[in-house]
Amino acid sequence: MDVNAIREQFPILHQEVNGHPLVYLDSSATSQKPLPVIEAVDAYYREDNSNVHRGVHTLGTRATEKYEGAREKVRKFINAKSTAEVIFTRGTTTSINTVAYSYARANLKEGDEIVITPMEHHSNLIPWQQAAKATGATLKYVSLQNDGTVSLDDIRETVTGNTKVVAITHVSNVLGTINPVKEIAGIAHQNGAVIVVDGAQGAPHMNVDVQDLDCDFYAFSGHKMVGPTGIGVLYGKQDLLEDMEPFEFGGEMIDFVNLYDSTWKELPWKFEGGTPIIAGAVGLGAAIDFLNDVGMDNITEHEQKLADYTMEKLRTIDGINIYGPEKRAALVTFNLEDVHPHDTATVLDAEGIAVRAGHHCAQPLMKWLDVTATARASFYLYNTEEDVDRLVEGLLKTKEYFGDVF
């Protein structure tokens, strides 16, 4: 894997910020976009722009072929059985909300349980809070271990015969914890529950095989995997999706409309009301091609080396607190003692280094960590050890700047 050659494909990386070469360490928030993705979206708008499915003219046919071709690329990327199981959405948030509304609200009742963890992103927490309130179901939390992992014994203890939904992140966007989704799916199914996986931090960074994981639903976003913003995917097992009512109603998702009743199209289109995110899907297809060309195993290996190198280097800094397990995905969340993470991020930005600071849409997890906010450096296929060295240099300057508090 030639990282320098990969970096050449990302125009945004070749600039200075505040007089310094840009070091982008915020890919968990959104990834940068390579030329093939930018050019694919540009070419769609220049040459093929039309609405899909509805017309018989040439532009409409070409747009439909690109849109549905992208769906097939997604199917192969996650090894779904059929394109009927691949629904295009606005992103992970919309995907999870679709399940929480169309599945959970139709199938849960008082006395049922929804099991989640305190490490969830708000997008995999608030929809279940609302589903519990709407149905009378109980929200239950699996305890975290001291290092921010979950124990399968705790999963077995928490998931019961009353549990109908288990919702868990594949990879924590704060701790970098990689959850044992396949094993958790087995426990959920043994108790008659379905499992919903937030794959926003999983699909961009590792091979995902939904059939092997045996997950019932898997949600992810294009913009975190070198694709455009505004496009995401909901994978669902076909039998479950068949029984679910649509989440949005209108054009495109109908079969027949009468004055007082309507029927829906077959999967996956019954969940794609209105004009879909055509250019976004085209861009996502190009992003998948790009990632496949590099190789997901190569990306995972590269990121693991970067995560290990980062942990090693950060531990040389006095007064730094690092959160999460030793074995982690390609992100490191930390605080400098007595320095607010926003101040840390501001000083780093002055050095041309982009990191994320705040609660990372995970306020319950911040409470569990006993902090109000953290700083986070997250990596992707275009990052290098030199980027990590620049981060360490920037943190040392941050300590020097706020030296009176150490």
Coordinates of C-alpha atoms in Angstrom, one line a residue:
M1 CA 0.0 0.0 0.0
D2 CA 1.6 3.2 -1.3
V3 CA 0.3 5.9 1.1
N4 CA 2.1 8.7 -0.8
A5 CA 0.5 7.6 -4.1
I6 CA -2.9 7.5 -2.3
R7 CA -2.4 11.0 -0.9
E8 CA -1.9 12.3 -4.4
Q9 CA -5.5 11.4 -5.1
F10 CA -6.8 13.8 -2.4
P11 CA -6.5 17.4 -3.6
I12 CA -7.6 18.9 -0.2
L13 CA -4.6 17.5 1.5
H14 CA -2.2 19.6 -0.5
Q15 CA -2.7 22.9 1.1
E16 CA -1.4 25.0 4.0
V17 CA -3.6 26.0 7.0
N18 CA -2.4 28.8 9.1
G19 CA 1.0 28.8 7.4
H20 CA 1.6 25.0 7.9
P21 CA 1.0 22.0 5.7
L22 CA -2.4 20.5 6.6
V23 CA -2.5 17.5 8.8
Y24 CA -6.1 16.1 8.7
L25 CA -6.9 14.0 11.7
D26 CA -10.6 14.2 11.8
S27 CA -11.7 11.4 9.5
S28 CA -14.1 9.9 12.1
A29 CA -16.2 13.1 11.6
T30 CA -15.9 13.0 7.8
S31 CA -13.3 11.7 5.4
Q32 CA -11.7 13.6 2.6
K33 CA -12.6 12.8 -1.0
P34 CA -10.3 11.4 -3.8
L35 CA -10.3 12.6 -7.4
P36 CA -12.2 9.5 -8.7
V37 CA -15.1 10.3 -6.4
I38 CA -15.1 14.1 -7.2
E39 CA -14.9 13.3 -10.9
A40 CA -17.6 10.7 -10.8
V41 CA -20.1 13.2 -9.2
D42 CA -19.0 15.9 -11.6
A43 CA -19.4 13.7 -14.6
Y44 CA -22.9 12.7 -13.5
Y45 CA -24.0 16.3 -13.3
R46 CA -22.2 17.2 -16.6
E47 CA -23.4 14.2 -18.6
D48 CA -26.1 12.1 -17.1
N49 CA -28.2 14.3 -14.8
S50 CA -31.8 13.1 -14.8
N51 CA -34.4 11.6 -12.5
V52 CA -34.2 7.9 -12.1
H53 CA -36.8 5.1 -12.8
R54 CA -39.5 7.4 -14.2
G55 CA -38.4 8.2 -17.7
V56 CA -37.7 6.3 -20.9
H57 CA -35.4 8.9 -22.4
T58 CA -31.6 8.3 -22.7
L59 CA -30.5 10.5 -19.8
G60 CA -33.0 8.9 -17.5
T61 CA -31.8 5.5 -18.5
R62 CA -28.2 6.4 -17.9
A63 CA -28.9 7.9 -14.5
T64 CA -30.9 4.9 -13.5
E65 CA -28.1 2.5 -14.6
K66 CA -25.6 4.5 -12.5
Y67 CA -27.9 4.7 -9.5
E68 CA -28.8 1.0 -9.5
G69 CA -25.2 0.1 -10.4
A70 CA -24.1 1.8 -7.2
R71 CA -26.5 -0.3 -5.2
E72 CA -25.0 -3.5 -6.6
K73 CA -21.5 -2.2 -5.6
V74 CA -22.8 -1.7 -2.1
R75 CA -24.3 -5.2 -2.1
K76 CA -21.0 -6.7 -3.0
F77 CA -19.1 -4.5 -0.6
I78 CA -21.0 -5.7 2.5
N79 CA -21.9 -9.2 1.0
A80 CA -25.7 -8.8 1.2
K81 CA -27.7 -11.5 -0.5
S82 CA -29.7 -9.2 -2.7
T83 CA -29.9 -5.6 -3.8
A84 CA -33.4 -5.7 -2.3
E85 CA -31.6 -5.6 1.1
V86 CA -29.7 -2.3 0.3
I87 CA -31.7 0.9 0.9
F88 CA -30.2 4.3 0.1
T89 CA -30.7 6.9 2.8
R90 CA -29.3 10.2 3.8
G91 CA -26.8 8.6 6.2
T92 CA -26.5 6.4 9.3
T93 CA -28.8 8.6 11.3
T94 CA -31.7 8.2 8.9
S95 CA -30.9 4.5 8.5
I96 CA -31.2 3.8 12.3
N97 CA -34.3 6.0 12.6
T98 CA -35.9 4.0 9.8
V99 CA -35.5 0.9 11.8
A100 CA -36.6 2.5 15.1
Y101 CA -39.8 3.8 13.4
S102 CA -40.7 1.2 10.9
Y103 CA -39.6 -1.9 12.8
A104 CA -39.4 -1.1 16.5
R105 CA -42.6 0.9 16.8
A106 CA -44.6 -1.8 15.0
N107 CA -43.2 -4.7 17.0
L108 CA -42.5 -3.4 20.5
K109 CA -45.0 -3.2 23.4
E110 CA -45.0 -2.6 27.1
G111 CA -42.7 -5.1 28.9
D112 CA -40.4 -5.6 25.9
E113 CA -36.8 -4.5 26.2
I114 CA -34.3 -2.6 24.0
V115 CA -30.7 -3.2 24.9
I116 CA -27.9 -0.7 24.1
T117 CA -24.6 0.4 25.6
P118 CA -23.4 3.7 27.0
M119 CA -20.8 4.1 24.3
E120 CA -23.4 4.7 21.6
H121 CA -23.4 7.8 19.3
H122 CA -26.5 9.8 19.9
S123 CA -27.8 8.6 16.5
N124 CA -28.0 5.0 18.0
L125 CA -29.3 6.1 21.3
I126 CA -32.0 8.8 20.9
P127 CA -34.1 6.8 18.3
W128 CA -34.3 4.0 20.9
Q129 CA -35.2 6.4 23.7
Q130 CA -38.1 7.6 21.5
A131 CA -39.1 4.1 20.5
A132 CA -39.2 3.1 24.2
K133 CA -41.4 6.1 25.1
A134 CA -43.7 5.5 22.2
T135 CA -44.3 1.8 22.9
G136 CA -43.8 1.4 26.6
A137 CA -40.7 -0.8 26.1
T138 CA -37.8 -0.6 28.6
L139 CA -34.4 0.7 27.6
K140 CA -31.6 -1.4 29.2
Y141 CA -27.8 -0.7 29.2
V142 CA -25.0 -3.2 29.0
S143 CA -22.3 -2.1 31.5
L144 CA -18.9 -1.2 30.1
Q145 CA -15.6 -2.6 31.4
N146 CA -13.0 -0.3 32.8
D147 CA -11.2 0.0 29.5
G148 CA -14.4 0.8 27.5
T149 CA -15.1 -2.6 26.1
V150 CA -18.2 -4.8 26.6
S151 CA -18.1 -8.3 28.1
L152 CA -20.0 -11.1 26.4
D153 CA -21.0 -12.3 29.9
D154 CA -22.6 -8.9 30.5
I155 CA -24.4 -9.1 27.2
R156 CA -25.7 -12.6 28.1
E157 CA -26.8 -11.2 31.5
T158 CA -28.6 -8.2 30.1
V159 CA -30.3 -9.7 27.0
T160 CA -33.3 -11.7 28.1
G161 CA -36.3 -13.4 26.6
N162 CA -38.1 -10.0 26.8
T163 CA -35.4 -8.3 24.7
K164 CA -36.7 -7.5 21.2
V165 CA -33.9 -5.2 19.9
V166 CA -30.2 -5.1 20.6
A167 CA -28.6 -1.9 19.1
I168 CA -24.8 -1.5 19.2
T169 CA -22.1 0.3 17.5
H170 CA -19.6 -1.8 15.5
V171 CA -16.8 0.7 16.4
S172 CA -17.0 3.4 19.1
N173 CA -16.4 6.8 17.6
V174 CA -14.9 7.9 21.0
L175 CA -13.1 4.9 22.4
G176 CA -12.1 3.1 19.3
T177 CA -13.6 -0.1 20.8
I178 CA -14.3 -2.8 18.2
N179 CA -17.3 -4.7 19.4
P180 CA -17.8 -8.5 18.8
V181 CA -20.8 -8.0 16.7
K182 CA -21.0 -11.6 15.4
E183 CA -21.1 -13.0 19.0
I184 CA -23.5 -10.4 20.2
A185 CA -25.8 -11.2 17.2
G186 CA -25.8 -14.8 18.3
I187 CA -26.8 -13.9 21.8
A188 CA -29.6 -11.6 20.5
H189 CA -31.0 -14.3 18.2
Q190 CA -30.9 -17.0 20.9
N191 CA -33.3 -14.7 22.9
G192 CA -35.5 -14.0 19.9
A193 CA -34.2 -10.4 19.4
V194 CA -33.0 -8.6 16.3
I195 CA -29.7 -6.8 16.3
V196 CA -29.2 -3.3 14.8
V197 CA -25.5 -2.3 14.1
D198 CA -24.3 1.3 13.8
G199 CA -21.6 0.7 11.2
A200 CA -20.6 4.4 10.6
Q201 CA -17.1 3.7 12.0
G202 CA -16.9 0.1 10.9
A203 CA -17.7 -0.1 7.2
P204 CA -15.1 2.5 6.1
H205 CA -12.2 0.8 7.9
M206 CA -12.6 -3.0 7.8
N207 CA -14.2 -5.8 5.7
V208 CA -17.9 -6.0 6.6
D209 CA -19.7 -9.2 5.7
V210 CA -23.3 -8.9 6.9
Q211 CA -24.1 -12.5 6.3
D212 CA -21.1 -13.6 8.3
L213 CA -22.0 -11.2 11.1
D214 CA -25.6 -12.4 10.9
C215 CA -26.8 -8.9 11.8
D216 CA -30.4 -8.0 11.0
F217 CA -29.7 -4.4 10.2
Y218 CA -26.5 -2.5 9.4
A219 CA -26.3 1.2 8.9
F220 CA -23.4 3.3 7.5
S221 CA -22.6 6.6 5.8
G222 CA -20.9 7.4 2.5
H223 CA -19.1 10.6 3.7
K224 CA -17.0 8.6 6.3
M225 CA -15.7 6.3 3.6
V226 CA -14.3 8.8 1.0
G227 CA -17.8 9.2 -0.5
P228 CA -20.1 12.3 -0.7
T229 CA -22.1 13.7 2.2
G230 CA -25.8 13.1 2.2
I231 CA -25.8 9.5 1.2
G232 CA -25.9 6.4 3.4
V233 CA -27.1 2.8 3.5
L234 CA -29.5 0.7 5.5
Y235 CA -28.9 -3.0 5.1
G236 CA -31.7 -5.2 6.4
K237 CA -32.6 -8.8 6.1
Q238 CA -35.1 -9.1 3.3
D239 CA -37.8 -10.9 5.4
L240 CA -37.7 -8.1 8.0
L241 CA -37.8 -5.3 5.4
E242 CA -40.7 -7.0 3.6
D243 CA -42.8 -6.8 6.8
M244 CA -41.9 -3.2 7.6
E245 CA -44.0 -0.2 6.6
P246 CA -42.2 2.7 4.9
F247 CA -40.8 5.5 6.9
E248 CA -41.5 8.2 4.3
F249 CA -44.4 8.5 1.9
G250 CA -44.7 10.2 -1.5
G251 CA -43.6 9.8 -5.0
E252 CA -41.3 7.0 -6.3
M253 CA -42.1 4.5 -3.5
I254 CA -45.7 3.7 -4.6
D255 CA -47.2 1.0 -6.7
F256 CA -50.8 2.2 -7.0
V257 CA -52.5 5.2 -5.5
N258 CA -56.2 5.5 -5.0
L259 CA -58.2 8.2 -3.3
Y260 CA -58.3 6.5 0.1
D261 CA -55.5 3.9 0.0
S262 CA -52.2 3.2 -1.7
T263 CA -49.8 0.3 -2.1
W264 CA -46.1 0.3 -2.1
K265 CA -43.3 -0.8 -4.5
E266 CA -41.3 -3.8 -3.8
L267 CA -38.0 -3.7 -2.0
P268 CA -35.8 -1.6 -1.9
W269 CA -37.7 1.2 -3.5
K270 CA -40.6 1.3 -1.0
F271 CA -38.2 2.9 1.5
E272 CA -36.9 5.5 -1.0
G273 CA -39.7 8.0 -1.3
G274 CA -39.2 11.1 -3.5
T275 CA -36.3 11.8 -5.8
P276 CA -33.4 9.9 -4.4
I277 CA -29.8 11.0 -3.7
I278 CA -28.7 10.1 -7.2
A279 CA -25.4 11.9 -7.4
G280 CA -24.6 10.8 -3.9
A281 CA -25.1 7.2 -4.8
V282 CA -22.9 7.6 -7.9
G283 CA -20.2 9.1 -5.7
L284 CA -20.6 6.3 -3.1
G285 CA -20.2 3.7 -5.9
A286 CA -17.0 5.4 -7.0
A287 CA -15.8 5.5 -3.3
I288 CA -16.3 1.8 -3.0
D289 CA -14.3 1.2 -6.2
F290 CA -11.5 3.3 -4.8
L291 CA -11.5 1.4 -1.5
N292 CA -11.6 -1.9 -3.2
D293 CA -8.7 -0.9 -5.4
V294 CA -6.6 -0.1 -2.3
G295 CA -7.9 -3.2 -0.5
M296 CA -9.9 -3.2 2.8
D297 CA -7.4 -5.5 4.4
N298 CA -4.6 -3.2 3.5
I299 CA -6.5 -0.2 4.9
T300 CA -7.2 -2.1 8.2
E301 CA -3.5 -3.1 8.5
H302 CA -2.3 0.4 7.8
E303 CA -4.6 2.0 10.3
Q304 CA -3.8 -0.5 13.0
K305 CA -0.1 0.4 12.6
L306 CA -0.9 4.0 12.9
A307 CA -3.1 3.5 16.0
D308 CA -0.3 1.6 17.7
Y309 CA 2.3 4.2 16.7
T310 CA 0.1 7.0 18.0
M311 CA -0.5 5.3 21.3
E312 CA 3.2 4.7 21.7
K313 CA 4.1 8.4 20.9
L314 CA 1.3 10.0 23.0
R315 CA 2.4 8.0 26.0
T316 CA 5.7 9.9 26.0
I317 CA 3.8 13.1 26.8
D318 CA 3.5 13.9 30.5
G319 CA 0.0 14.8 31.7
I320 CA -2.0 13.2 28.9
N321 CA -5.0 11.0 29.6
I322 CA -5.9 8.5 26.8
Y323 CA -9.3 6.9 26.8
G324 CA -10.3 3.4 25.5
P325 CA -8.9 0.0 25.1
E326 CA -5.4 -1.1 24.0
K327 CA -6.7 -2.8 20.9
R328 CA -8.6 -0.2 19.1
A329 CA -9.6 1.1 15.7
A330 CA -7.8 4.0 14.1
L331 CA -8.7 6.8 16.5
V332 CA -7.3 8.0 19.8
T333 CA -9.3 10.2 22.2
F334 CA -7.4 12.1 24.9
N335 CA -7.1 15.1 27.1
L336 CA -4.2 17.1 28.4
E337 CA -4.5 17.6 32.1
D338 CA -6.0 21.0 33.0
V339 CA -6.3 22.0 29.4
H340 CA -9.8 22.2 27.9
P341 CA -9.9 20.1 24.7
H342 CA -11.2 23.1 22.7
D343 CA -8.1 25.0 23.7
T344 CA -6.0 22.0 22.7
A345 CA -7.8 21.8 19.3
T346 CA -7.4 25.6 18.8
V347 CA -3.6 25.5 19.4
L348 CA -3.3 22.5 17.1
D349 CA -5.3 24.3 14.4
A350 CA -2.8 27.1 14.6
E351 CA -0.2 24.5 13.6
G352 CA -2.3 23.3 10.7
I353 CA -3.5 20.1 12.5
A354 CA -7.2 19.3 12.4
V355 CA -8.6 17.3 15.3
R356 CA -12.1 17.1 16.8
A357 CA -12.9 18.4 20.2
G358 CA -16.2 18.2 22.2
H359 CA -18.5 15.4 23.4
H360 CA -18.5 13.7 19.9
C361 CA -22.3 13.2 20.1
A362 CA -21.8 10.8 23.0
Q363 CA -22.7 12.7 26.1
P364 CA -23.6 9.6 28.2
L365 CA -20.2 8.2 27.4
M366 CA -18.6 11.5 28.5
K367 CA -20.4 11.2 31.8
W368 CA -19.1 7.6 32.1
L369 CA -15.6 8.9 31.5
D370 CA -16.1 11.6 34.0
V371 CA -15.2 14.4 31.6
T372 CA -17.2 17.1 29.8
A373 CA -15.3 16.8 26.5
T374 CA -12.3 15.2 24.9
A375 CA -10.0 15.8 21.9
R376 CA -9.9 13.1 19.2
A377 CA -7.4 12.3 16.5
S378 CA -8.7 9.9 13.9
F379 CA -6.9 8.3 11.0
Y380 CA -7.6 6.9 7.5
L381 CA -5.8 5.4 4.6
Y382 CA -4.2 8.8 3.6
N383 CA -2.5 9.4 7.0
T384 CA 1.1 8.7 7.8
E385 CA 3.5 8.4 10.8
E386 CA 4.7 11.9 9.9
D387 CA 1.1 13.1 10.7
V388 CA 1.4 11.5 14.1
D389 CA 4.7 13.2 14.7
R390 CA 3.2 16.6 13.8
L391 CA 0.4 15.8 16.3
V392 CA 2.9 15.1 19.1
E393 CA 4.8 18.2 18.3
G394 CA 1.6 20.2 18.4
L395 CA 0.6 18.8 21.8
L396 CA 4.0 19.6 23.2
K397 CA 3.5 23.2 22.0
T398 CA 0.1 23.2 23.6
K399 CA 1.6 22.1 26.9
E400 CA 4.2 24.9 26.6
Y401 CA 1.5 27.5 25.8
F402 CA -0.5 26.5 28.8
G403 CA 2.6 25.8 30.9
D404 CA 1.4 27.6 33.9
V405 CA -1.2 24.9 34.6
F406 CA 1.3 22.0 34.6

